[in-house]
Amino acid sequence: MITGKARLAGVMGWPISHSLSPRLHGFWLKQYKIDGAYLPLAVKPEDTEAVLRTLPKMGFKGANLTLPHKEIAVDVMDQLSPRAEVIGAVNTVVVKDDGSLFGDNTDGFGFWENLIDPAFGWTQPKDKARPVVVLGAGGAARAVLVAFADAGYQSIKLLNRTQERAETLAADFANMKDIQIDCPAWDHRGAELTDASVLVNTTSLGMTGQGPLELDLNALPLDALVTDIVYAPLETALLRAAKARGNLTIDGIGMLLHQARPGFKAWFGEEPKVTAELRAYVLSARGA
Ligand code: ATR
C-alpha cells in the first residue's frame, strides 16, 4: 500500500524491461510492510546526468544503476564511496538529506556475501597465497578483484581473451590494493588452474545466447571453489562440469540478491535478508 509519504527508489537502465531488481525490491517492500515503491526507469544513456540530477527534485531516495549508466554516473556524483572509486562504476545512488548524490558500488560486496553465505558451506582456504583464478576483465571482474583483495587474498591470476585489458586492470589495482595480479595468456587457462583455491568466471561465456566457455578443469584442485557470475542459466556448463568432478560450486544469482541490500537499507530503512524464498521468487520470473 502506497500513501503520500511513500519512499521512492528505482533502477535506471537502457534497456530495463529484463531487470529483476523491481521484483527483488518489491518482495522486500511487501515482506517488511514498507510504505514505498521501487520502479523500473527506462533512461537513455544521453539522459543519465539529467535524470540523476532530477532524483532529489522528485523526492526520490535514490536508485540502482545498470547498463549503460554505471560508468557514466561516476562523474555526476557529488561524493563516491572508496569502493565505487576503485571499481570505477556506480550501481547504487543515495540522495542525501541536502539533495546531494552519493555513489556507491555494491557489486563486490554482493559477490562476496554470496560466496560466504552459510547455505553454500564454503570454507575459505587456510593459505590465502594460493591463487584465485579470475576469467574476464570487464566491469564485473573489477568488483570481484576488490572483493578478494579486501578479504585478504594475496594472489590473483587474471585471464582475459584480450590480455592487454587484463594488464591494464592489474596496473590500475597495483596503485590501489595490496594484491599481486598476474595476467597469463587466455590460451593457457586450463594449465593456470593448478593450485587455485577459487575459480571465478566473470566473462559472458556460458550465458544463454553466448558462446560456451571452453575450459579443461583437469588441473583444478578438488578443494577449489568454482563460481560463475552468469545466472542465466543458473547452472552453467562450467558449474555443472565442476560439480561433476567433485568441486564445490556457487551460482551467480546470489550476487544480484546481495548487492541490493545496502541500497534497500539506505532508501527504505530496513536491513533486508536474502532467503531461499526470495531466491525462488526472483528466479521464478526468469523467462517470464
Ligand atoms: P562486464 O562489465 O559485465 O564484465 P564486459 O565489459 O562486456 O562485461 O566484459 C565481458 C567479458 O567477457 C570480457 O572479459 C570479455 O573479454 P574481452 O575483454 O576480450 O572482450 C569476455 N568475453 C566476451 N566474449 C568472449 C569470447 N567469445 N571469448 C572470450 N572472452 C569473451
CSV table of C-alpha atoms and ligand atoms in Angstrom, one decimal:
chain,number,residue,atom,x,y,z
A,1,MET,CA,0.0,0.0,0.0
A,2,ILE,CA,1.4,3.4,-1.0
A,3,THR,CA,0.5,6.6,0.7
A,4,GLY,CA,1.5,10.2,0.1
A,5,LYS,CA,4.5,9.6,2.4
A,6,ALA,CA,5.9,6.7,0.3
A,7,ARG,CA,9.6,6.4,-0.1
A,8,LEU,CA,10.7,6.2,-3.7
A,9,ALA,CA,13.6,4.5,-5.5
A,10,GLY,CA,14.1,2.6,-8.7
A,11,VAL,CA,16.6,1.1,-11.2
A,12,MET,CA,17.8,3.1,-14.2
A,13,GLY,CA,18.9,1.2,-17.3
A,14,TRP,CA,18.6,1.0,-21.1
A,15,PRO,CA,17.0,-1.4,-21.7
A,16,ILE,CA,15.4,-2.0,-18.4
A,17,SER,CA,12.5,-4.4,-19.0
A,18,HIS,CA,14.6,-7.5,-18.3
A,19,SER,CA,15.7,-6.2,-14.9
A,20,LEU,CA,15.0,-8.5,-11.9
A,21,SER,CA,15.6,-5.6,-9.4
A,22,PRO,CA,11.9,-4.3,-9.2
A,23,ARG,CA,10.8,-7.8,-8.4
A,24,LEU,CA,13.6,-8.2,-5.8
A,25,HIS,CA,12.9,-4.9,-4.0
A,26,GLY,CA,9.2,-5.4,-4.4
A,27,PHE,CA,9.4,-8.7,-2.5
A,28,TRP,CA,11.2,-6.9,0.4
A,29,LEU,CA,8.9,-3.9,0.4
A,30,LYS,CA,6.0,-6.3,0.9
A,31,GLN,CA,7.7,-8.5,3.4
A,32,TYR,CA,8.7,-5.6,5.6
A,33,LYS,CA,5.3,-3.8,5.0
A,34,ILE,CA,7.1,-0.6,3.9
A,35,ASP,CA,5.3,2.4,2.5
A,36,GLY,CA,7.5,2.7,-0.6
A,37,ALA,CA,7.9,1.9,-4.3
A,38,TYR,CA,10.8,0.7,-6.4
A,39,LEU,CA,10.3,1.3,-10.1
A,40,PRO,CA,12.0,0.3,-13.4
A,41,LEU,CA,13.2,3.6,-15.0
A,42,ALA,CA,14.0,3.4,-18.8
A,43,VAL,CA,16.6,6.0,-19.2
A,44,LYS,CA,18.7,6.6,-22.3
A,45,PRO,CA,22.5,7.0,-21.9
A,46,GLU,CA,22.4,10.6,-23.1
A,47,ASP,CA,20.0,11.4,-20.2
A,48,THR,CA,22.0,9.8,-17.3
A,49,GLU,CA,23.1,13.1,-15.8
A,50,ALA,CA,19.8,14.9,-16.2
A,51,VAL,CA,17.8,12.1,-14.7
A,52,LEU,CA,20.2,11.6,-11.8
A,53,ARG,CA,20.1,15.3,-11.0
A,54,THR,CA,16.3,15.1,-11.1
A,55,LEU,CA,16.0,12.4,-8.5
A,56,PRO,CA,16.3,14.7,-5.5
A,57,LYS,CA,13.9,17.2,-7.1
A,58,MET,CA,11.3,14.5,-7.4
A,59,GLY,CA,11.8,13.3,-3.8
A,60,PHE,CA,13.5,10.0,-4.7
A,61,LYS,CA,15.7,8.5,-2.0
A,62,GLY,CA,18.0,7.1,-4.7
A,63,ALA,CA,18.4,4.5,-7.4
A,64,ASN,CA,20.2,1.5,-8.7
A,65,LEU,CA,22.1,1.8,-12.0
A,66,THR,CA,22.6,-0.8,-14.6
A,67,LEU,CA,24.0,-0.7,-18.1
A,68,PRO,CA,24.9,1.7,-19.6
A,69,HIS,CA,24.8,4.2,-16.6
A,70,LYS,CA,27.2,2.7,-14.2
A,71,GLU,CA,30.4,4.2,-15.6
A,72,ILE,CA,28.7,7.4,-16.8
A,73,ALA,CA,27.4,8.2,-13.3
A,74,VAL,CA,30.9,8.3,-11.7
A,75,ASP,CA,31.4,11.9,-12.9
A,76,VAL,CA,27.9,13.0,-11.9
A,77,MET,CA,28.2,12.0,-8.2
A,78,ASP,CA,28.8,14.7,-5.6
A,79,GLN,CA,30.6,12.0,-3.5
A,80,LEU,CA,31.8,8.5,-4.2
A,81,SER,CA,32.4,5.6,-1.8
A,82,PRO,CA,36.0,4.3,-1.8
A,83,ARG,CA,34.8,1.1,-3.4
A,84,ALA,CA,33.0,2.9,-6.2
A,85,GLU,CA,36.1,4.8,-6.8
A,86,VAL,CA,38.3,1.7,-7.1
A,87,ILE,CA,35.7,-0.2,-9.2
A,88,GLY,CA,35.2,2.9,-11.4
A,89,ALA,CA,31.4,2.5,-11.5
A,90,VAL,CA,28.3,3.3,-9.5
A,91,ASN,CA,25.5,0.8,-9.0
A,92,THR,CA,23.8,2.4,-6.0
A,93,VAL,CA,22.9,6.1,-5.7
A,94,VAL,CA,21.7,7.6,-2.4
A,95,VAL,CA,20.2,11.0,-2.3
A,96,LYS,CA,21.4,12.7,0.9
A,97,ASP,CA,19.3,15.0,3.0
A,98,ASP,CA,20.9,18.1,1.4
A,99,GLY,CA,19.9,16.8,-2.1
A,100,SER,CA,23.5,15.7,-3.0
A,101,LEU,CA,24.2,12.4,-4.7
A,102,PHE,CA,26.3,9.7,-3.1
A,103,GLY,CA,27.5,7.0,-5.4
A,104,ASP,CA,28.4,3.5,-4.1
A,105,ASN,CA,29.2,0.2,-5.7
A,106,THR,CA,27.9,-2.9,-4.0
A,107,ASP,CA,28.8,-5.4,-6.7
A,108,GLY,CA,31.9,-6.7,-4.9
A,109,PHE,CA,30.0,-6.7,-1.6
A,110,GLY,CA,27.2,-8.8,-3.3
A,111,PHE,CA,29.7,-11.2,-4.9
A,112,TRP,CA,31.5,-11.8,-1.6
A,113,GLU,CA,28.4,-12.0,0.6
A,114,ASN,CA,27.1,-14.7,-1.8
A,115,LEU,CA,30.3,-16.7,-1.5
A,116,ILE,CA,30.3,-16.7,2.3
A,117,ASP,CA,26.5,-17.4,2.6
A,118,PRO,CA,26.5,-20.2,5.1
A,119,ALA,CA,23.8,-22.0,2.9
A,120,PHE,CA,26.6,-23.0,0.5
A,121,GLY,CA,29.1,-24.3,3.1
A,122,TRP,CA,32.3,-22.9,1.6
A,123,THR,CA,35.3,-23.0,3.9
A,124,GLN,CA,37.9,-20.4,2.8
A,125,PRO,CA,41.4,-21.7,2.1
A,126,LYS,CA,43.8,-21.6,5.0
A,127,ASP,CA,46.5,-20.4,2.6
A,128,LYS,CA,45.4,-17.1,1.1
A,129,ALA,CA,48.6,-17.1,-1.0
A,130,ARG,CA,47.1,-19.8,-3.2
A,131,PRO,CA,46.0,-18.1,-6.4
A,132,VAL,CA,42.4,-17.1,-7.2
A,133,VAL,CA,41.8,-17.5,-11.0
A,134,VAL,CA,39.5,-14.9,-12.4
A,135,LEU,CA,38.4,-15.2,-16.0
A,136,GLY,CA,37.4,-11.9,-17.7
A,137,ALA,CA,38.5,-8.3,-17.3
A,138,GLY,CA,35.3,-6.2,-17.6
A,139,GLY,CA,33.4,-4.3,-15.0
A,140,ALA,CA,32.3,-7.4,-13.1
A,141,ALA,CA,35.9,-8.6,-12.8
A,142,ARG,CA,36.9,-5.3,-11.2
A,143,ALA,CA,34.3,-5.8,-8.5
A,144,VAL,CA,35.4,-9.4,-8.0
A,145,LEU,CA,39.1,-8.3,-7.6
A,146,VAL,CA,38.1,-5.7,-5.0
A,147,ALA,CA,36.3,-8.4,-3.0
A,148,PHE,CA,39.3,-10.8,-2.9
A,149,ALA,CA,41.7,-8.0,-2.2
A,150,ASP,CA,39.6,-6.8,0.7
A,151,ALA,CA,39.2,-10.4,2.1
A,152,GLY,CA,43.0,-10.7,2.4
A,153,TYR,CA,43.8,-12.9,-0.6
A,154,GLN,CA,47.3,-12.3,-1.9
A,155,SER,CA,47.4,-13.6,-5.5
A,156,ILE,CA,45.2,-13.4,-8.5
A,157,LYS,CA,45.6,-14.9,-11.9
A,158,LEU,CA,43.6,-12.7,-14.2
A,159,LEU,CA,43.0,-14.2,-17.7
A,160,ASN,CA,41.2,-12.4,-20.5
A,161,ARG,CA,40.8,-13.0,-24.2
A,162,THR,CA,42.2,-9.5,-24.7
A,163,GLN,CA,45.3,-9.8,-22.5
A,164,GLU,CA,46.0,-6.1,-22.7
A,165,ARG,CA,42.7,-5.3,-21.0
A,166,ALA,CA,43.7,-7.7,-18.1
A,167,GLU,CA,47.1,-6.0,-17.8
A,168,THR,CA,45.5,-2.5,-17.7
A,169,LEU,CA,43.2,-3.7,-14.9
A,170,ALA,CA,46.1,-5.2,-13.0
A,171,ALA,CA,48.1,-2.0,-13.4
A,172,ASP,CA,45.2,0.0,-12.0
A,173,PHE,CA,45.0,-2.2,-9.0
A,174,ALA,CA,48.7,-2.1,-8.4
A,175,ASN,CA,48.2,1.5,-7.2
A,176,MET,CA,45.2,0.9,-5.1
A,177,LYS,CA,45.2,-2.5,-3.5
A,178,ASP,CA,47.7,-4.8,-1.8
A,179,ILE,CA,47.3,-7.8,-4.0
A,180,GLN,CA,49.5,-9.5,-6.7
A,181,ILE,CA,47.8,-9.8,-10.0
A,182,ASP,CA,49.4,-11.7,-12.8
A,183,CYS,CA,47.9,-12.0,-16.3
A,184,PRO,CA,48.8,-15.2,-18.1
A,185,ALA,CA,47.6,-15.8,-21.6
A,186,TRP,CA,43.9,-16.8,-22.2
A,187,ASP,CA,45.0,-19.8,-24.2
A,188,HIS,CA,46.8,-21.2,-21.1
A,189,ARG,CA,43.7,-21.0,-18.9
A,190,GLY,CA,43.5,-24.8,-18.3
A,191,ALA,CA,47.1,-25.1,-17.1
A,192,GLU,CA,46.8,-22.0,-14.9
A,193,LEU,CA,44.2,-23.7,-12.7
A,194,THR,CA,47.0,-25.7,-10.9
A,195,ASP,CA,46.9,-24.8,-7.2
A,196,ALA,CA,44.0,-22.4,-7.5
A,197,SER,CA,41.8,-22.1,-4.4
A,198,VAL,CA,38.9,-20.4,-6.3
A,199,LEU,CA,37.9,-20.2,-9.9
A,200,VAL,CA,35.6,-17.3,-11.0
A,201,ASN,CA,34.0,-16.8,-14.4
A,202,THR,CA,33.2,-13.1,-15.0
A,203,THR,CA,33.0,-13.4,-18.8
A,204,SER,CA,29.7,-13.6,-20.6
A,205,LEU,CA,30.7,-17.0,-21.9
A,206,GLY,CA,28.2,-19.7,-20.9
A,207,MET,CA,25.3,-17.3,-20.8
A,208,THR,CA,22.2,-18.2,-22.7
A,209,GLY,CA,22.7,-16.9,-26.3
A,210,GLN,CA,26.5,-16.5,-25.8
A,211,GLY,CA,29.3,-19.0,-26.8
A,212,PRO,CA,30.4,-21.7,-24.4
A,213,LEU,CA,33.3,-21.3,-22.0
A,214,GLU,CA,35.8,-23.8,-23.1
A,215,LEU,CA,37.9,-24.8,-20.2
A,216,ASP,CA,39.7,-28.0,-19.2
A,217,LEU,CA,39.3,-28.4,-15.4
A,218,ASN,CA,41.7,-31.3,-15.0
A,219,ALA,CA,44.4,-29.2,-13.3
A,220,LEU,CA,42.0,-27.6,-10.8
A,221,PRO,CA,42.4,-28.9,-7.3
A,222,LEU,CA,39.3,-30.7,-6.0
A,223,ASP,CA,39.1,-28.4,-2.9
A,224,ALA,CA,38.8,-25.3,-5.1
A,225,LEU,CA,35.5,-23.4,-5.1
A,226,VAL,CA,34.0,-22.7,-8.6
A,227,THR,CA,31.7,-19.8,-9.1
A,228,ASP,CA,30.1,-18.1,-12.1
A,229,ILE,CA,28.6,-14.7,-12.2
A,230,VAL,CA,26.4,-15.8,-15.1
A,231,TYR,CA,23.0,-16.8,-13.7
A,232,ALA,CA,21.1,-17.5,-16.9
A,233,PRO,CA,21.2,-20.4,-17.0
A,234,LEU,CA,21.6,-20.8,-13.2
A,235,GLU,CA,23.7,-23.9,-13.6
A,236,THR,CA,26.2,-23.0,-16.3
A,237,ALA,CA,28.2,-25.7,-18.1
A,238,LEU,CA,31.2,-24.6,-16.0
A,239,LEU,CA,29.3,-25.2,-12.8
A,240,ARG,CA,27.9,-28.5,-14.0
A,241,ALA,CA,31.3,-29.8,-15.0
A,242,ALA,CA,33.0,-28.6,-11.8
A,243,LYS,CA,30.3,-30.2,-9.7
A,244,ALA,CA,30.5,-33.5,-11.6
A,245,ARG,CA,34.2,-33.8,-10.7
A,246,GLY,CA,33.6,-33.0,-7.1
A,247,ASN,CA,34.3,-29.3,-6.7
A,248,LEU,CA,32.0,-27.1,-4.5
A,249,THR,CA,30.1,-24.7,-6.8
A,250,ILE,CA,28.1,-21.5,-6.1
A,251,ASP,CA,25.8,-20.0,-8.7
A,252,GLY,CA,25.6,-16.3,-9.7
A,253,ILE,CA,22.0,-15.2,-8.7
A,254,GLY,CA,23.0,-14.6,-5.1
A,255,MET,CA,25.4,-11.8,-6.2
A,256,LEU,CA,22.4,-9.9,-7.6
A,257,LEU,CA,20.4,-10.5,-4.4
A,258,HIS,CA,23.1,-9.4,-2.0
A,259,GLN,CA,24.3,-6.4,-4.0
A,260,ALA,CA,20.7,-5.0,-3.5
A,261,ARG,CA,20.9,-5.0,0.3
A,262,PRO,CA,22.8,-1.7,1.0
A,263,GLY,CA,20.6,0.3,-1.3
A,264,PHE,CA,17.4,-1.1,0.2
A,265,LYS,CA,18.7,-0.2,3.7
A,266,ALA,CA,19.6,3.3,2.7
A,267,TRP,CA,16.3,4.1,0.9
A,268,PHE,CA,13.8,2.2,2.9
A,269,GLY,CA,15.4,2.0,6.4
A,270,GLU,CA,15.3,-1.8,6.8
A,271,GLU,CA,18.2,-4.3,6.7
A,272,PRO,CA,16.8,-6.9,4.3
A,273,LYS,CA,17.6,-10.6,4.3
A,274,VAL,CA,18.5,-12.8,1.4
A,275,THR,CA,16.4,-16.0,1.9
A,276,ALA,CA,15.6,-19.1,0.0
A,277,GLU,CA,12.1,-17.7,-0.6
A,278,LEU,CA,13.5,-14.5,-2.1
A,279,ARG,CA,15.8,-16.5,-4.3
A,280,ALA,CA,12.9,-18.7,-5.5
A,281,TYR,CA,10.7,-15.7,-6.1
A,282,VAL,CA,13.3,-13.8,-8.2
A,283,LEU,CA,14.2,-16.9,-10.1
A,284,SER,CA,10.6,-17.7,-10.9
A,285,ALA,CA,10.5,-14.5,-13.0
A,286,ARG,CA,13.2,-15.6,-15.4
A,287,GLY,CA,11.9,-16.3,-18.9
A,288,ALA,CA,8.5,-14.7,-18.0
B,1,ATR,P1,31.0,-6.8,-17.7
B,1,ATR,O1,31.2,-5.3,-17.5
B,1,ATR,O2,29.7,-7.3,-17.4
B,1,ATR,O3,32.1,-7.7,-17.1
B,1,ATR,P2,32.2,-6.6,-20.4
B,1,ATR,O4,32.9,-5.4,-20.0
B,1,ATR,O5,31.4,-6.6,-21.7
B,1,ATR,O6,31.1,-7.0,-19.3
B,1,ATR,O7,33.2,-7.9,-20.4
B,1,ATR,C1,32.8,-9.1,-20.8
B,1,ATR,C2,33.9,-10.1,-20.6
B,1,ATR,O8,33.7,-11.3,-21.3
B,1,ATR,C3,35.3,-9.6,-21.1
B,1,ATR,O9,36.3,-10.1,-20.3
B,1,ATR,C4,35.4,-10.2,-22.5
B,1,ATR,O10,36.7,-10.4,-23.0
B,1,ATR,P3,37.4,-9.2,-23.9
B,1,ATR,O11,37.8,-8.2,-22.9
B,1,ATR,O12,38.5,-9.9,-24.6
B,1,ATR,O13,36.3,-8.7,-24.8
B,1,ATR,C5,34.7,-11.6,-22.2
B,1,ATR,N1,34.2,-12.2,-23.4
B,1,ATR,C6,33.1,-11.9,-24.1
B,1,ATR,N2,33.0,-12.7,-25.2
B,1,ATR,C7,34.1,-13.6,-25.2
B,1,ATR,C8,34.6,-14.7,-26.0
B,1,ATR,N3,33.9,-15.0,-27.1
B,1,ATR,N4,35.7,-15.3,-25.6
B,1,ATR,C9,36.4,-14.9,-24.6
B,1,ATR,N5,36.0,-13.9,-23.7
B,1,ATR,C10,34.9,-13.2,-24.0
